[in-house]
GROMACS .gro file of C-alpha atoms in nm:
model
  414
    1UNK     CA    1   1.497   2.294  -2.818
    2UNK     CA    2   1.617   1.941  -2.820
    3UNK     CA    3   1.363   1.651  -2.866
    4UNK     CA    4   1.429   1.417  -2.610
    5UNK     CA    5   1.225   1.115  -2.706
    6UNK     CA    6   1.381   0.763  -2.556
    7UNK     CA    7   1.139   0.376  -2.517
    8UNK     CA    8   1.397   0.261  -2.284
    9UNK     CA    9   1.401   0.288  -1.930
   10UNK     CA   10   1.704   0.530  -1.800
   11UNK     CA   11   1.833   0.591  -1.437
   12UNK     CA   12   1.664   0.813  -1.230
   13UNK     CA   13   1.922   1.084  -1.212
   14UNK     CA   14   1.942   1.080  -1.579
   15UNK     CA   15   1.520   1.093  -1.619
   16UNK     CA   16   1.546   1.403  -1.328
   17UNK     CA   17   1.795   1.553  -1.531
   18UNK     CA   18   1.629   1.529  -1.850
   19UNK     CA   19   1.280   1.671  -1.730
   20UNK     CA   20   1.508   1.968  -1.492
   21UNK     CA   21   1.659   2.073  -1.834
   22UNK     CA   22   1.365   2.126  -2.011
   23UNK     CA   23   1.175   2.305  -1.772
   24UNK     CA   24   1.454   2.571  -1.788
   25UNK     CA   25   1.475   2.583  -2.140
   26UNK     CA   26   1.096   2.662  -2.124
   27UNK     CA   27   1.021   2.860  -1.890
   28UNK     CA   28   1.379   3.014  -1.794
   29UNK     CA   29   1.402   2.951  -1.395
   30UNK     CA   30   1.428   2.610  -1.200
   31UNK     CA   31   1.179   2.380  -1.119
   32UNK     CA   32   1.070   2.353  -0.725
   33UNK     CA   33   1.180   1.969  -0.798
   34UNK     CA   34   1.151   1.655  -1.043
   35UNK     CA   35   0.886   1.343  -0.928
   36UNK     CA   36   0.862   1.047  -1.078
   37UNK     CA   37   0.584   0.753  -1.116
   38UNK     CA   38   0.604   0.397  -1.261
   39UNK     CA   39   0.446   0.274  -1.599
   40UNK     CA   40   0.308  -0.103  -1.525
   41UNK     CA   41   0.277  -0.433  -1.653
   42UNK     CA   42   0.008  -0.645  -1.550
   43UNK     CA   43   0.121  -1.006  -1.495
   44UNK     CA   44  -0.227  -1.161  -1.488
   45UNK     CA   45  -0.598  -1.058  -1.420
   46UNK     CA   46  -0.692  -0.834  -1.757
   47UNK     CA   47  -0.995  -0.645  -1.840
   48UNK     CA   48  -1.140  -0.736  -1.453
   49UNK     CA   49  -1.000  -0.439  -1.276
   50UNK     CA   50  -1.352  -0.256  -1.341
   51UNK     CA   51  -1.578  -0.599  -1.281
   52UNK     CA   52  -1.400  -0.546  -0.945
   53UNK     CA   53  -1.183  -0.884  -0.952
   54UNK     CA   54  -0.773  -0.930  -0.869
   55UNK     CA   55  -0.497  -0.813  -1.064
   56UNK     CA   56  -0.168  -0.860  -1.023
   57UNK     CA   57   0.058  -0.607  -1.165
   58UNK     CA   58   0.448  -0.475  -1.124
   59UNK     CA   59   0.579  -0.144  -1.161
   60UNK     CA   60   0.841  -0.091  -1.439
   61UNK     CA   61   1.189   0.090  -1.481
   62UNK     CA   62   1.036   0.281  -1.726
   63UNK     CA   63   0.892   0.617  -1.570
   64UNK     CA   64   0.757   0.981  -1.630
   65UNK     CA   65   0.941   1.281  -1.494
   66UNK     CA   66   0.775   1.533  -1.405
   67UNK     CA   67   0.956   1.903  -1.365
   68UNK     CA   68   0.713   2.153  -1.146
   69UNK     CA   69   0.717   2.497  -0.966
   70UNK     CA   70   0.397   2.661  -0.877
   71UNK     CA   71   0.251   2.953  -0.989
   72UNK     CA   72   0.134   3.290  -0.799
   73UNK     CA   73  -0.216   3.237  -1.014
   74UNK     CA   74  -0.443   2.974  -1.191
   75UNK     CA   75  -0.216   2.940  -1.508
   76UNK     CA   76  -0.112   2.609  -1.645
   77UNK     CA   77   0.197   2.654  -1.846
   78UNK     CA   78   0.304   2.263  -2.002
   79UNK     CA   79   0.606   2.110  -2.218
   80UNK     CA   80   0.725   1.801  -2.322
   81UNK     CA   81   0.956   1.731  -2.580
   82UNK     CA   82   0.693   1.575  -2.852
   83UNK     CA   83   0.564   1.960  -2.829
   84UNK     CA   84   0.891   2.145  -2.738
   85UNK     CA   85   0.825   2.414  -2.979
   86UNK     CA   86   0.501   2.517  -2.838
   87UNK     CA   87   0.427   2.598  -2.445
   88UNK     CA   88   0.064   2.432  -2.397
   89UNK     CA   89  -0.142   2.717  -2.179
   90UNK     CA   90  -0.445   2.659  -1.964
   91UNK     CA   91  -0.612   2.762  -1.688
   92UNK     CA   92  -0.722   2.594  -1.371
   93UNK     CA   93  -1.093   2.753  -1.375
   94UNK     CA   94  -1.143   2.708  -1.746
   95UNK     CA   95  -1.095   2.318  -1.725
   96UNK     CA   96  -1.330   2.071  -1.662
   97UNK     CA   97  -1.488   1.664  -1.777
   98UNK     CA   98  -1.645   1.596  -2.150
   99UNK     CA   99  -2.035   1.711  -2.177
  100UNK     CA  100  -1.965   2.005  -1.923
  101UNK     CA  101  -1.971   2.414  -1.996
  102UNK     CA  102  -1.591   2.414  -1.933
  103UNK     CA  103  -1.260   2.343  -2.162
  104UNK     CA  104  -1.171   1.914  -2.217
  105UNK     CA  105  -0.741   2.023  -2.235
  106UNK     CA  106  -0.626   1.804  -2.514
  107UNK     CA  107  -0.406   1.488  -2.542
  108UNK     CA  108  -0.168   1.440  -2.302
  109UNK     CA  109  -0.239   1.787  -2.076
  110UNK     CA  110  -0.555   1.619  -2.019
  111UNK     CA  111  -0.373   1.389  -1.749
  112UNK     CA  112  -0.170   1.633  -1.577
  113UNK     CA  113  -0.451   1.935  -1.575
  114UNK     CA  114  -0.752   1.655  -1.477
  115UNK     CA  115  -0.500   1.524  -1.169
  116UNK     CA  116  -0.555   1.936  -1.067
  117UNK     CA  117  -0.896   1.950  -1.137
  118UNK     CA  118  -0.999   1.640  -0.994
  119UNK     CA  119  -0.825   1.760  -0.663
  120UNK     CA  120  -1.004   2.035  -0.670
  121UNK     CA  121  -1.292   1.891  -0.684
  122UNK     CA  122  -1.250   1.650  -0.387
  123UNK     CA  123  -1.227   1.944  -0.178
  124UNK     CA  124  -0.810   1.970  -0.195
  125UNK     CA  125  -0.784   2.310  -0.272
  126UNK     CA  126  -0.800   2.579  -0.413
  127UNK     CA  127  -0.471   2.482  -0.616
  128UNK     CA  128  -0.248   2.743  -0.759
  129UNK     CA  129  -0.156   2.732  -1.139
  130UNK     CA  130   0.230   2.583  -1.174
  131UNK     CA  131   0.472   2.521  -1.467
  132UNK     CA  132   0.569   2.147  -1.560
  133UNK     CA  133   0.810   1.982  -1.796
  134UNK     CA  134   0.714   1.678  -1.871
  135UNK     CA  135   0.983   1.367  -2.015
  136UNK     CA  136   0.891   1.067  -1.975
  137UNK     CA  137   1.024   0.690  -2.094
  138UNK     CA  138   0.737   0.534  -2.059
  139UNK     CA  139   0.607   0.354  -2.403
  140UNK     CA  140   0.309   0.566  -2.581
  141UNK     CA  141   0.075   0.336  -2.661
  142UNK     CA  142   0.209   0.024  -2.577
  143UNK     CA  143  -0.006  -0.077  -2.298
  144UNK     CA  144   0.227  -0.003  -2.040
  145UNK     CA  145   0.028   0.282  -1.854
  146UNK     CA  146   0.221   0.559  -1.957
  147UNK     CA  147  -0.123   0.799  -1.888
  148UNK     CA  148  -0.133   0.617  -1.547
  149UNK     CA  149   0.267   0.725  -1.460
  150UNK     CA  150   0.210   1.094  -1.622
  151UNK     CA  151  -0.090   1.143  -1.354
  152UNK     CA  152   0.068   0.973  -1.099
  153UNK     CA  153   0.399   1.175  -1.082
  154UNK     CA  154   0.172   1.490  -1.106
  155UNK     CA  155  -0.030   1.407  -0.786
  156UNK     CA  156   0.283   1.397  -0.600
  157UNK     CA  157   0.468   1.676  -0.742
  158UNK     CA  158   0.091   1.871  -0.672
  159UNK     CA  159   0.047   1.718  -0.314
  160UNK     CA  160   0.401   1.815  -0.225
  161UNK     CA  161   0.398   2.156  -0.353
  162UNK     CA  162   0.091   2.222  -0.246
  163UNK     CA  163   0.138   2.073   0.145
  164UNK     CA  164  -0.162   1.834   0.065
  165UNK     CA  165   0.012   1.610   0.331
  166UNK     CA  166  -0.166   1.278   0.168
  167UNK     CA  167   0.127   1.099  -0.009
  168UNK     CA  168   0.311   0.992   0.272
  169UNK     CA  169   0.066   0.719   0.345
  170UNK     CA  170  -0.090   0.432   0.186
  171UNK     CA  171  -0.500   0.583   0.261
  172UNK     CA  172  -0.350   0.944   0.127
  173UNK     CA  173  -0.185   0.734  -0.168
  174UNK     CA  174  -0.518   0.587  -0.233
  175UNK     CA  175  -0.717   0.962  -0.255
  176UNK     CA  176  -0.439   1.077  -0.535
  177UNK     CA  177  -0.521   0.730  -0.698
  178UNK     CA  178  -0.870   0.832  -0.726
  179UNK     CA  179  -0.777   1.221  -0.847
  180UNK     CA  180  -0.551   1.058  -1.105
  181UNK     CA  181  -0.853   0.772  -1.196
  182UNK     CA  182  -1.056   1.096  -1.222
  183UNK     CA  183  -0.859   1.244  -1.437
  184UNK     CA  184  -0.802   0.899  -1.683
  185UNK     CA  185  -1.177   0.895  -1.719
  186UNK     CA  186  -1.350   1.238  -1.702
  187UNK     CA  187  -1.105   1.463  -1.848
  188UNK     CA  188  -0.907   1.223  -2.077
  189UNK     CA  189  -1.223   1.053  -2.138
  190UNK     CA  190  -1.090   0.654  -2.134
  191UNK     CA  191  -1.297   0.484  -1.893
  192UNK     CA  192  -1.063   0.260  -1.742
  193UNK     CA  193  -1.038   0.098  -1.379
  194UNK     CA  194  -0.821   0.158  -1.095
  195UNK     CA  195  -0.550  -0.088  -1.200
  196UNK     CA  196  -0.279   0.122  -1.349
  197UNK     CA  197  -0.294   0.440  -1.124
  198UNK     CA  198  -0.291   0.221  -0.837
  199UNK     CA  199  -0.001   0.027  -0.955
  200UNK     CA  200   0.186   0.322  -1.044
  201UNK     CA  201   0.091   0.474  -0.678
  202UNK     CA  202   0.125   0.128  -0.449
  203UNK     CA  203   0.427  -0.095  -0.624
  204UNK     CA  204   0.668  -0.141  -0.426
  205UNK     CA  205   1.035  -0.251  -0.516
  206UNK     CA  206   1.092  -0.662  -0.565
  207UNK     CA  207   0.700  -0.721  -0.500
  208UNK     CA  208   0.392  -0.788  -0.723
  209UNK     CA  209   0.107  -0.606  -0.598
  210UNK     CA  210  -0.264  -0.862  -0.535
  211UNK     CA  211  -0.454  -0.544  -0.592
  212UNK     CA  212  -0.829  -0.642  -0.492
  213UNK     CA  213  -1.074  -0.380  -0.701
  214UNK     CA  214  -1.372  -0.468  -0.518
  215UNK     CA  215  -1.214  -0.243  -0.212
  216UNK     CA  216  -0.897  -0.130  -0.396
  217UNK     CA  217  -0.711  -0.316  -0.118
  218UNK     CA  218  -0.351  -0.466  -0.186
  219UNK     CA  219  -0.094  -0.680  -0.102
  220UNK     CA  220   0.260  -0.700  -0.189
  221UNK     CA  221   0.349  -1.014  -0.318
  222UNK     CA  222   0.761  -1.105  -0.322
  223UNK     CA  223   0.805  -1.136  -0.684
  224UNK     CA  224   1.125  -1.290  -0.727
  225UNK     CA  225   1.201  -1.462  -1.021
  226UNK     CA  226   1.564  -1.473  -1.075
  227UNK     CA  227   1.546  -1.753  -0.762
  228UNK     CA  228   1.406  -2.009  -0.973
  229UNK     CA  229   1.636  -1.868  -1.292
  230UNK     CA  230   1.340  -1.718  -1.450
  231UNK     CA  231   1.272  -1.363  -1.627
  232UNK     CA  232   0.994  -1.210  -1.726
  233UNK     CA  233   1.009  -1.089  -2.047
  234UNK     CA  234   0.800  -0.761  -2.211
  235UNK     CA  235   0.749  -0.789  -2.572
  236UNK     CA  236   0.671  -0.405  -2.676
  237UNK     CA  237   0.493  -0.528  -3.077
  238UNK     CA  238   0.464  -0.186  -3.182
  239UNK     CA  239   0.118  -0.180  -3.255
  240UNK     CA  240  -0.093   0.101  -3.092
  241UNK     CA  241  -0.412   0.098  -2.907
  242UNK     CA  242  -0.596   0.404  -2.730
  243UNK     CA  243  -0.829   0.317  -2.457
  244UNK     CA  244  -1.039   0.614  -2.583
  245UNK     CA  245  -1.113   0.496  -2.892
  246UNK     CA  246  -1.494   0.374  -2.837
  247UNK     CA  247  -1.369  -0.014  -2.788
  248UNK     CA  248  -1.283  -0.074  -2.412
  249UNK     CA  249  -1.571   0.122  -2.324
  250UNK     CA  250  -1.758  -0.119  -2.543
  251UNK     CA  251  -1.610  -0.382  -2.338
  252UNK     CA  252  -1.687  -0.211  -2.011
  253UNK     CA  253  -2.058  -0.150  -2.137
  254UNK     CA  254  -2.110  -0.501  -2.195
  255UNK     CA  255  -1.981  -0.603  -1.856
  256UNK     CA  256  -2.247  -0.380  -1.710
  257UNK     CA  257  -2.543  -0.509  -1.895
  258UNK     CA  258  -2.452  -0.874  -1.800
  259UNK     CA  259  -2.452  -0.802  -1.513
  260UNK     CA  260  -2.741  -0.614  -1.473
  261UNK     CA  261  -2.916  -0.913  -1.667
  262UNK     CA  262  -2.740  -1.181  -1.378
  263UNK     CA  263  -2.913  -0.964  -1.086
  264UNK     CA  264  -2.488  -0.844  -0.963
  265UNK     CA  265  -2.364  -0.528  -0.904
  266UNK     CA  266  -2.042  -0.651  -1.069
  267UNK     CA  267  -1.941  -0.978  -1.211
  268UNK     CA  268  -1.710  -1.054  -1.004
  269UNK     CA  269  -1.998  -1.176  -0.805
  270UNK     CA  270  -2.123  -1.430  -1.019
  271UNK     CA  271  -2.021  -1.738  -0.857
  272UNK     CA  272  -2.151  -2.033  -1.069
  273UNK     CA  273  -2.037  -1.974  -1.439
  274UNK     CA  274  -2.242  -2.241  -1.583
  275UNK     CA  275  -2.564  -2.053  -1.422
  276UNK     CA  276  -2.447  -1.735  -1.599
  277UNK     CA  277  -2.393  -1.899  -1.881
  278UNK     CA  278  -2.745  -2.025  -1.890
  279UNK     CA  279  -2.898  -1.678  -1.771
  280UNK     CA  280  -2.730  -1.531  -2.076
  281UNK     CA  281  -2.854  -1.782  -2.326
  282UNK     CA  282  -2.967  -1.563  -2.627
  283UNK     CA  283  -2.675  -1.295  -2.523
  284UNK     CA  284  -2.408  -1.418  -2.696
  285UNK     CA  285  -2.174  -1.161  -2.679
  286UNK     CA  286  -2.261  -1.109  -2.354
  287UNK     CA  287  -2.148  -1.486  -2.236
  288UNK     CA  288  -1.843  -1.406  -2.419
  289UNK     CA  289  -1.718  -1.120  -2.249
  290UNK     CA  290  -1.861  -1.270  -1.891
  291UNK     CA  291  -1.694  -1.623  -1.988
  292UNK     CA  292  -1.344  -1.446  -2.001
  293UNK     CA  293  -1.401  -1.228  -1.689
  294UNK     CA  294  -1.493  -1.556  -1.437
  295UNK     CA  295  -1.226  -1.713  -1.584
  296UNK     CA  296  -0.970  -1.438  -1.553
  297UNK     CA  297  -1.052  -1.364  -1.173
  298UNK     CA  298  -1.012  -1.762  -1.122
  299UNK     CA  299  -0.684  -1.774  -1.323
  300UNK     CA  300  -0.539  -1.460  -1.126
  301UNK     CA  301  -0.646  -1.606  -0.796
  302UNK     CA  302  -0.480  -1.919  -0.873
  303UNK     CA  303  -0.170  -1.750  -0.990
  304UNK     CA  304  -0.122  -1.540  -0.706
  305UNK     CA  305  -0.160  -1.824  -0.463
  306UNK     CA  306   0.141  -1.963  -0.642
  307UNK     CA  307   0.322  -1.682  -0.574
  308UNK     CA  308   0.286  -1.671  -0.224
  309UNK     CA  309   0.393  -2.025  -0.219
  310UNK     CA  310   0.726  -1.971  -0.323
  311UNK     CA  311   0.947  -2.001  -0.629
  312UNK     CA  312   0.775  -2.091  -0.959
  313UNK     CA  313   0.953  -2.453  -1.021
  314UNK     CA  314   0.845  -2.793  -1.153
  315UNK     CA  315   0.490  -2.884  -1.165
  316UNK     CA  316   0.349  -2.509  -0.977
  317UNK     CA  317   0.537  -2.387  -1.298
  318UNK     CA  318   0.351  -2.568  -1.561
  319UNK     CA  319   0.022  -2.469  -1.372
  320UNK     CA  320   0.163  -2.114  -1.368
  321UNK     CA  321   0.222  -2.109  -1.776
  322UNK     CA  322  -0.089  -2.283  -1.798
  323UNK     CA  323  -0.256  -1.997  -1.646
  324UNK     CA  324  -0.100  -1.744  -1.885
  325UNK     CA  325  -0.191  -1.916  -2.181
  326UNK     CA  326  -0.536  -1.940  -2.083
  327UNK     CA  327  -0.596  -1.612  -1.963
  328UNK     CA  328  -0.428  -1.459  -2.372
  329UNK     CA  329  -0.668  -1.721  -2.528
  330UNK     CA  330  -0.965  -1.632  -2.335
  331UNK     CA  331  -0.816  -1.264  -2.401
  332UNK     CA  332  -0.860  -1.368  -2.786
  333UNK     CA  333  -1.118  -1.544  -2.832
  334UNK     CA  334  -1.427  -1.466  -2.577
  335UNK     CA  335  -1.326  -1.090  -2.496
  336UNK     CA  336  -1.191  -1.012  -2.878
  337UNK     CA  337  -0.949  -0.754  -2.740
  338UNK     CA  338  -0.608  -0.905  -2.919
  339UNK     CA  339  -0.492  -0.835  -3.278
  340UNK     CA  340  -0.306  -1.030  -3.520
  341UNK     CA  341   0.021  -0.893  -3.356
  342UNK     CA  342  -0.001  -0.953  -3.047
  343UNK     CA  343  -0.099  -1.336  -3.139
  344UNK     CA  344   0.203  -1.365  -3.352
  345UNK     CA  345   0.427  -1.240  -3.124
  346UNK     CA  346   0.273  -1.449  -2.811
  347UNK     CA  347   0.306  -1.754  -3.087
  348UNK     CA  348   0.647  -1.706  -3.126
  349UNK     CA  349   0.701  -1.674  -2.805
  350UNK     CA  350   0.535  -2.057  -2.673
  351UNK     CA  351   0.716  -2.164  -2.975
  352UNK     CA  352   1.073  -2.012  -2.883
  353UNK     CA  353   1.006  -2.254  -2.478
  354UNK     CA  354   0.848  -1.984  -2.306
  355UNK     CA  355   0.662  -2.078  -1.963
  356UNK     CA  356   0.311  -1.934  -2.107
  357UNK     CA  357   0.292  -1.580  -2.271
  358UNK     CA  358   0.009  -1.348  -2.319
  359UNK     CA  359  -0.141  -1.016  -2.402
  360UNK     CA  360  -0.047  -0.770  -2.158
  361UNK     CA  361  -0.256  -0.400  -2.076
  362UNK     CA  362  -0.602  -0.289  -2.258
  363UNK     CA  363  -0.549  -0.486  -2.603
  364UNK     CA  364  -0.601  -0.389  -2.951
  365UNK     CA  365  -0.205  -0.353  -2.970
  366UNK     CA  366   0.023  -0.291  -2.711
  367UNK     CA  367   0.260  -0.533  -2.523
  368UNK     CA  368   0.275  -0.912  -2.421
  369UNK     CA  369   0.490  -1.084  -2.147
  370UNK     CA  370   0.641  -1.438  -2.152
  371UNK     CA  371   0.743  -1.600  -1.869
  372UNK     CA  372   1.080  -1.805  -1.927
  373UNK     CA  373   1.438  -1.947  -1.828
  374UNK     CA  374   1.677  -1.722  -1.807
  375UNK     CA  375   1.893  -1.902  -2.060
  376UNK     CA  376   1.631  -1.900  -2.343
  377UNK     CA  377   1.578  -1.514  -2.315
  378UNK     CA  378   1.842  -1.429  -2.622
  379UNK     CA  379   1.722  -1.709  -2.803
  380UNK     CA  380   1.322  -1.561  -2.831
  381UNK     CA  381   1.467  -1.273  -2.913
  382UNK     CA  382   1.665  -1.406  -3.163
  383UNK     CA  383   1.315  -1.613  -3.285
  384UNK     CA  384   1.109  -1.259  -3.229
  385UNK     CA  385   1.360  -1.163  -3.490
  386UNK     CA  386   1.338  -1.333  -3.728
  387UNK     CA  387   1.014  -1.450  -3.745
  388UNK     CA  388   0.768  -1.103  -3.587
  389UNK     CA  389   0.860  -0.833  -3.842
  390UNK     CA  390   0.839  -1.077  -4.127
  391UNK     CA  391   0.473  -1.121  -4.046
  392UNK     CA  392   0.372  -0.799  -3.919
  393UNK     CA  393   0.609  -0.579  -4.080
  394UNK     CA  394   0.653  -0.431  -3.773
  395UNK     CA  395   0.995  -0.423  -3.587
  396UNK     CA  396   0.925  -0.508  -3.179
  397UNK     CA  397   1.103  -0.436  -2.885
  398UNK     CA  398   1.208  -0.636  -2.634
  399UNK     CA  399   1.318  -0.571  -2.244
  400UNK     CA  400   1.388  -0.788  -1.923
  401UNK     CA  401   1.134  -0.652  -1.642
  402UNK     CA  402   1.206  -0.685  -1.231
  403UNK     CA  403   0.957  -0.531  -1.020
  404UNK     CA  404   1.072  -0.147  -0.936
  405UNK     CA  405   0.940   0.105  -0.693
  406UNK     CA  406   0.590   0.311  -0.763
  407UNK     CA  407   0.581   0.712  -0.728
  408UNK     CA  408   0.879   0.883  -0.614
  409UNK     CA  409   0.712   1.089  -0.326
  410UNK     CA  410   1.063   1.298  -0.242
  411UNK     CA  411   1.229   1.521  -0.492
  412UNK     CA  412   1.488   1.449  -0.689
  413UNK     CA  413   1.774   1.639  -0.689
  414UNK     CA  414   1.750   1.955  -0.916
   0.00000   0.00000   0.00000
């Protein structure tokens, strides 16, 4: 079988086409039909998602297709092209969360058999087994939320096949966010927030999305930045992270406990930071991380009240890269979630004339974005170049990103 593995973004057709053909090869009959879902980038508003504070993130070009017909029984019969030699087999009543009497599916069948199994759960079903080919363009690793698009594009493809009847609707959107959140943290076992599944499920097309995570409302925000000749700019430093790896749930824990210690249920709560910061005299780690979550859900704020304002130009500009500057070096230094690679390639990129630049997703590795004229994107390339793998020894990668559309809730053509 053909390995199919591609980081940049393709057309839709061609991504449909892709996943179609290896669901044949597979399993040897075609798929009921191919649905996609978005990875993300989060503009602004990191690591406050699950202190229930704003984020503001856009979906990408890049996107998981997903290949699915069900099944007359409980079987769970998986393929993508990193495992194309091997069919991954499960079953629906053998799967369950971490701790439990049941089966944890491993790596990356964890996200599609959790989205099943946390349906299940919330009284959609019973489910029958089905057959899936996943192929997906989404960067592994980079910070980019390919887990989020993966379980995303599985709740539809399940809702549809199934007749669950909830995608067609921003509250039934919001119930296959929380199967897909469910599966993120109880199968796959990374405790993250809402952010990414939500921004996978609720983007829409030329709009940022002011995702509130107190109430997991949101608002589409126009996010056009070609009108005041700007581009936003994804810098992919090839440096991985996992989110299951013991530190963001670090992070997270330490979150809880200050607040716990500042009398909130979350800190997005806490409305006079010097007070906290008094409170938590003696906990300095624990200032730290609360330091760079006030902050961050004041910079976000701020920076999507520019955007409803209108184009980013002049002096709402410089407040804008102000913003993004802040919220990497608060990212850095009080929430210790950056590496040396991701602060070499931001560097470059404030040296190179960007409008502010920062670390982008859960940290330790991953992606940043710079905000910048369009005229000066070849030339931080050109200083990414020659100046990131000669410090890192790492070679990055480097794409334009406009807002695109969240799940794909009709089939594509098969």
């Amino acid at each position: 079988m053909a390995r199919i593995i591609r980081a940049e973004a393709v057309s839709p057709e061609e991504g449909a086409f892709n996943a179609r053909e290896l669901f044949i090869q597979a399993f040897g009959y075609e798929p009921e039909g191919v649905w996609s879902a978005p990875g993300r980038v989060n503009v602004i508003g990191e690591h406050v998602d699950y202190n229930g504070g704003p984020c503001l993130p856009i979906a990408l070009p890049h996107r998981a297709y997903l290949a699915l017909a069900p099944r007359a029984d409980r079987a769970v019969r998986l393929i993508s092209p990193q495992t194309a030699d091997a069919i991954d087999d499960l079953d629906l009543d053998s799967i369950g969360p971490w701790g439990g009497p049941r089966q944890v599916p491993s790596h990356w069948t964890a996200y599609i058999a959790g989205v099943a199994w946390a349906l299940e759960r919330d009284g959609h079903g019973p489910l029958p087994g089905f057959d899936a080919a996943l192929w997906s363009c989404v960067p592994v690793g980079g910070g980019l939320s390919s887990s989020a698009a993966l379980e995303c594009a599985t709740a539809v493809a399940v809702d549809e096949v199934c007749g669950l009847g909830l995608a067609g609707s921003d509250e039934g959107r919001r119930l296959l966010v929380d199967a897909a959140r469910a599966a993120e943290n109880e199968i796959a076992g990374a405790n993250t927030g809402g952010l990414d599944q939500t921004a996978s499920m609720r983007c829409r097309a030329g709009h940022a999305l002011a995702l509130d995570c107190r109430d997991m409302s949101a608002e589409p925000i126009p996010f056009d930045l070609a009108s005041s000749g700007l581009e936003l700019l994804v810098i992919d430093t090839r440096a991985k992270h996992s989110l299951a790896d013991g530190q963001y749930g670090q992070r997270r824990a330490d979150c809880e406990e200050a607040a716990r210690l500042l009398g909130v249920g979350q800190l997005v709560e806490v409305s006079d930071l010097d007070a906290a910061m008094s409170a938590l005299e003696g906990h300095e780690r624990l200032a730290r991380r609360t330091r760079h979550v006030v902050s961050e859900i004041a910079r976000t704020r701020a920076f999507i009240e520019l955007m409803g304002e209108g184009p980013l130009e002049g002096e709402r500009l410089d407040v804008a890269a102000l913003l993004l500057d802040d919220s990497h070096d608060s990212l850095r230094d009080d929430y210790e979630v950056s590496c040396a690679e991701l602060d070499v390639a931001v560097a470059a990129a404030r040296a190179a004339g960007a409008h502010g630049a920062r670390m982008t997703g859960g940290g330790f590795g991953g992606c940043i974005v710079a905000l910048l004229p369009h005229h000066l994107v070849e030339p931080v390339k050109q200083h990414l170049a020659a100046n990131y793998q000669a410090r890192t020894g790492l070679k990055e990668e480097v794409f334009v990103c406009t807002a695109h559309e969240g799940v794909s809730v009709a089939k594509e053509a098969v």
